[in-house]
Amino acid sequence: MKHFFIATLALISPLLADHPGKAPYELYCGACHAPDGKGISGGQFPPLAKSEWVSGKPERIIEIVLHGLQGEIEAAGKKYNLAMPPHKDSLKDDQIADIISYVRNSWGNKGSSVTKEQIAAMRKATSKREVMWKADQLLKKYPIEKPPAINDLLSYTHLGPFKTLADLRKSKAVNAEEEKKGLISLQHAALKNDKRDNYGLVWEGWLNVPRDGKYTFHYDTDDGGAVSINGKEIITRDRIGPAGTPTKKSIQLKKGRADIKIEYYEFKGQELISLAWEGPKMKMKSLSDTKSKGGKKGSSAPPIPIVAPAGEATIYRNFIAGTDPRGIGVGYSEGVNLAFSADSMSLDMLWKGKFIDGGRHWTNRGQGNEAPAGEQLVTVNRGLAFAMLESQTTAWPKEADAKIKPAFKGYSLNKQQQPTFNYHFGPVKVADFAAPTAEGFTRTITLEVPSPGSSNDELYFRALSGGSVNSGSERSFTFNDDLLLNVTSSEHPPFTRENELLIPIPLTPGTHKIEISYTWK
Amino acid sequence: MKHLLLSAALVSTALADPQQSEYYLREEIPTPEGEVLELGGIAIMPGKKVAVSSRRGDVWVCEGAYEKDLSKVKWTLFARGLHEPLGMFYKDGSLYLTQRPEITKLTDTDGDGRADQFETITQHWGIDGNYHEYNFGSDPDKDGNIWVVHCLTGSGGASDKSPWRGWCYRYGLDGTAIATCPGIRSPGGIGFNQAGDAFYTDNQGLWNGSSSLKWLKPGGFMGNPTGNKYVNLVEGMENPPEPETGSRMVVEHDKDKRIIPPAIILPHGKVGQSPTAVIYDSTEGKFGPFQGQVLVGEQTHSQVQRVHLEKVKGFYQGAVWKYLEDFRSGIVPARMGEDATLFVGGTNRGWAARGGKTFTFERVRWTGKTPFEMHEMHAKPDGFVITFTEPIDEESAKSVASYQTGAWTYIYQKGYGSPEVDKVTPKIESITVAPDKKSVHLKVSGRVRGHVHHFNLAGVKSAKGTNLWHPDVYYTLNEIPD
C-alpha cells in the first residue's frame, strides 16, 4: 500500500513543476518571504509575489540577493523597515540563478530567467561593494520601470519678468522639449543655473485615468501658475508668493485619457513646483519631481502612543532624540514630561503634552531615535550635570574628571511611579527627584558628601546651558523665552555666564540640597 | 479520487511516523489581555510564579503557569519602562535583568507586587543608539557572575562610541567587570551546560559560515575580529587573534589555539536559521531520556534543538538533532521550570518566524512515553558510536543501506555566511551492534576534521519496528580522538 503512494507521488511531482530554484528558495528565502511569495505572517515581511522589485530588468534583484538590502523600502504598496543579509558569500552562482529565475516566474510574476554566468558577471562587476544596499541608492542605479506619470509630456520654456498668468500667456516659448520621465520639473536644461529668476514653464501631456470617479489635484507653486484638465482651468494660482499653501481641486474624470496642461512662472527669489493627484482606489501620486512640504517624512510605523495612567508617571527607555543613548523618558499624567540622561546624569529635556510614540521602536526592528511627541520642548542641558571647576570662569568640561566620574545607580519609584534618579559623582551620592506640577516641575537634588570631604574644591551644578539665560532676580531666570527657572533653595547663590546657569555646591561633609522650579512661560 | 488518496496518505503516515504529540504536550499560555508580550526573558520565582520580560520593556508575573487549566492564569504587572531586556533571573527576592544599557536589579520593597527599586549593577559597556547592539545575559555562574554577550553594532561593526561590542564579559553583582572572550558577532542567547561551562549561540553572518553553538572558554576567541579594536582602550591588554579570511576554522585554530571552533554547527537552513536560548535538561529524566543535554532555541523555524556535547582534546564538539517544533512564534528565551515544565517565549518582530503569531508564551511537558531516538553520539578514533533511547532491531541497524552519510564545512571568511564547501561522502566500513542493542559502533572512512558529519538513519528500526522520530544527526568533528 505504501509503495503505491510513493509511486503515485513520484508521478505527480514533475507535474507540480519542480523548478530547480524552488527547493533552495524555500530553504534560504522562505523563512521571510514565505513559500507562496507573499511574505510571512500575513505580510509582515516584504512579498515577492507581484513586487515591482522583482520584475523588470534582472540586475536590480541580482544585486539585492548578492549584497543585501536594509532600511526603509516600499514594496507592492506597503512600507517595510527591515534588513535582508547579503548572500554573495553564502550562496553559489547557480543557486542564486535558480532562486531568482524561480522567483521571477512564480506567483504571477513574469520575468526573464537568469543564468549563473549573469550572476558571476554581476558578482565580478560589484566585487568592491562591502555594504548592503539602501533602497534609494539602489533605485538610482536601477529605477523601477513604470509608466510615466504624465504621458507624451512636452515642456515649453518662457523667459521674462512674469508677475501674472496673463504676462506668461502673452509671451512666446523660447524652447520646447520632450520630457521622457513624465514628471514636471524645474531642473530644466533650457534654464541655466545662474538664471533662476524671471522665467516660466508650460507643460502639456495626458494622464491615464484608471477608472471613472472623482480625482483631486494638489498644486503648490512659488510663484504662480495654473492647471487645466481637458481644456478646463481647474486650479488658478495667479500670484507672487511662497509655496506651502497648496491649492486642492476635485474633478470628475472618465477612465482613459485626460489631457493636462500645467503653467508656472517664477518672478524672483525662491522657486518651487509640486503637483500630485489622487482618486478612487488610488493613493496620492506625484506628478512632479518635488513633493509639497506638507508631506511628512518619518517613521513608517503605526503610532503606539505611550500614555501615563491617571495619577501616575510612566517610563520609556529606548533611543530618544535629543538625549543620550542611555536617556530615560518620563511622562507624567499632569501633562509634563522629561528626559534624563543616565550617561551624563543631566536632565536633558522638558516638554509638555503628549509623551512619546512607541511605534518606531516597537514595530519591525525599531531603528532610529524617536523625538518627544508633545510641544514646547526645551533642551535644558546636555553633557555632564556636575563638574569641578578651578574658578567660576573655567569652561565647562566635556569629559568627566577622574576624581568625580559619574555613575548611574538606578532609580526608585514612589507610589505614583515617579522616579528618583540615584547617581554618584565620584564619592558624592546624589538623589534627584522632579515632582510634576500643572505648569512644570519642582526638582529636588540631594547630595551626600562623605566625611572627610574630598577637598576644598567646589562642585558646580549646571542647571541650564545652550541657550540665552537672563536673570530676573538673584534666584529667578528666564531661558530662551521658553522657560522660567527659580532656584528656590541652594546654599550658594546661582550665577549666570554665557549661555549657562551654574550653582556652586560646597564639598563639606554632610547633606546639601538644591531646589529648582521649572515653569513654561 | 484525489481526496481519497490524500486522506489515505495521511492515515498511513500517522501510523508510520512518530508524532511530537505522542511524547511532548505543547500548550500555549494565555498572555495578559491587550498586552504585546514579545518575550525576551523567563525567570522562575518562588511560589510557582513565573516572571517574563518583553522586548517592549515590561515585566509580568504569571501565577498558574503550572496548573492543568491554563485559562485561569493570573498576571500581575511587575515593571514597565525597561530597555529591551534579554536575559532575566530571580535571586534572593529580586529579579536581575540584562538590559540594553545596563544590568539592573529589580525589587519590590513594599510588597505591593510591583517593583519600586531599580538598582544599576553595571553599565560598563557603550551603546551608541544602534538598534542591533543587543546584550544577552546569563544566570549567575558558580562564582555569582553574569555572563553577557555584546552584539556588534549593526551586527557587523564596532562603534567607537560603544566599547566592548563583540565581546563577552562577566559582571559581578557588585559591578566588577571581567573581559572574557572577544570574537562575538550576533548572539541569540547564552547559558550553561550541566558542567557549568558557558555557551552562546551566534548567527550566520560575517565570519560565521553557519549559525552555531559556541563555547565561551575564558580567554578564547569566538571567531569575528571586528570588536578586537577595543583592546586599545586598556593598557597591556593582549591583542586577540586576527584570523585569515577565506580559510577554514580548524586551520586557523591550529595556528592559534585561542581561536575556539564552534562546538556545534547548526547547518544553516537544515537545522534552523537563527539559534537563540541555551539551557540544559536538568530534570533527572522527568522531561524524557535526555538528562544533561543542551537545548537550543530557534527563532526562524520556531523550534528547540537538542545537543549532545563531548570534550575531545580539550575542546567541545558534538551532535545536534531536531527536537521540539510547531511553536507559534520564533523562540527566543527558554527556561526549565519546576515539575519538569519547559517554558519558551517567542517573537517574530523584525525577524520572520514560523507559527503565525507575532508573539507567544508556551510550555512543554513530557507525556511519559519515550520516543525512539538517537540518544548520544560520540566520536571515536575509527568512527562514531551512536546510542539509542530504546533497543534497536539488529538486522536493520547492521545494514549499511540503513544509513546515508555526507560531510561538508564552511569557509571561515569575512563575508556574510558561506556555502557548504569541501563536500565529501564518508563511507561506513562496518557496523557493530552492542550486546544490549542500545548502540552501534560505525567504522567510518573518509571523515574530515572540521567538517559537519551528517548521518541519516531512516533505515534503522527499533526492536519494536518503529522509525526514529528524528533520523538526521549532524556531528561537528573538530577533533578526531586518538
Short mmCIF file of N, CA and C in Angstrom, two decimals, chain B residues 20 23-27 29 287 304 323-325 327 335-336 339-344 362-367:
data_model
loop_
_atom_site.label_atom_id
_atom_site.label_comp_id
_atom_site.label_asym_id
_atom_site.label_seq_id
_atom_site.Cartn_x
_atom_site.Cartn_y
_atom_site.Cartn_z
N GLN B 20 5.18 14.39 17.43
CA GLN B 20 5.60 15.06 18.65
C GLN B 20 4.59 14.90 19.79
N TYR B 23 4.82 12.34 22.52
CA TYR B 23 5.89 12.41 23.53
C TYR B 23 5.87 13.70 24.34
N TYR B 24 5.47 14.77 23.68
CA TYR B 24 5.52 16.06 24.37
C TYR B 24 4.22 16.83 24.14
N LEU B 25 3.73 17.41 25.22
CA LEU B 25 2.50 18.19 25.16
C LEU B 25 2.88 19.67 25.14
N ARG B 26 2.58 20.33 24.04
CA ARG B 26 2.90 21.75 23.88
C ARG B 26 1.62 22.55 24.10
N GLU B 27 1.66 23.50 25.01
CA GLU B 27 0.45 24.28 25.31
C GLU B 27 0.76 25.77 25.32
N ILE B 29 0.20 29.45 26.73
CA ILE B 29 -0.24 30.07 27.97
C ILE B 29 -0.84 31.43 27.62
N PHE B 287 11.85 14.92 31.95
CA PHE B 287 11.46 15.56 30.68
C PHE B 287 11.83 14.64 29.51
N VAL B 304 12.98 23.96 19.11
CA VAL B 304 14.03 23.76 20.11
C VAL B 304 14.84 22.55 19.64
N TYR B 323 14.33 18.60 17.66
CA TYR B 323 13.71 18.06 18.87
C TYR B 323 12.25 18.50 18.93
N LEU B 324 11.99 19.74 19.39
CA LEU B 324 10.61 20.19 19.54
C LEU B 324 10.32 21.25 18.48
N GLU B 325 9.09 21.23 17.98
CA GLU B 325 8.76 22.24 16.97
C GLU B 325 7.29 22.60 17.02
N PHE B 327 6.09 25.55 17.49
CA PHE B 327 5.75 26.67 18.36
C PHE B 327 5.12 27.76 17.50
N ARG B 335 13.37 28.27 29.40
CA ARG B 335 13.71 28.09 30.81
C ARG B 335 13.07 26.80 31.29
N MET B 336 13.87 25.94 31.94
CA MET B 336 13.29 24.75 32.54
C MET B 336 12.75 25.15 33.91
N ASP B 339 8.71 21.10 38.17
CA ASP B 339 7.88 20.00 37.66
C ASP B 339 8.26 19.60 36.24
N ALA B 340 9.52 19.79 35.87
CA ALA B 340 9.98 19.44 34.51
C ALA B 340 9.11 20.09 33.44
N THR B 341 8.76 21.34 33.67
CA THR B 341 8.00 22.10 32.68
C THR B 341 8.95 23.02 31.94
N LEU B 342 9.00 22.87 30.64
CA LEU B 342 9.82 23.75 29.82
C LEU B 342 8.97 24.95 29.39
N PHE B 343 9.45 26.14 29.73
CA PHE B 343 8.78 27.36 29.26
C PHE B 343 9.58 27.96 28.11
N VAL B 344 8.88 28.40 27.07
CA VAL B 344 9.55 29.11 25.97
C VAL B 344 8.73 30.34 25.61
N GLU B 362 4.67 29.69 25.85
CA GLU B 362 4.19 28.31 25.80
C GLU B 362 4.94 27.46 26.83
N ARG B 363 4.34 26.33 27.13
CA ARG B 363 5.02 25.37 28.00
C ARG B 363 4.98 24.00 27.31
N VAL B 364 5.95 23.18 27.67
CA VAL B 364 6.03 21.83 27.11
C VAL B 364 6.27 20.87 28.26
N ARG B 365 5.54 19.75 28.23
CA ARG B 365 5.75 18.69 29.22
C ARG B 365 5.86 17.36 28.52
N TRP B 366 6.62 16.48 29.14
CA TRP B 366 6.79 15.13 28.61
C TRP B 366 5.55 14.31 28.94
N THR B 367 5.10 13.53 27.96
CA THR B 367 3.90 12.71 28.21
C THR B 367 4.23 11.46 29.01
#
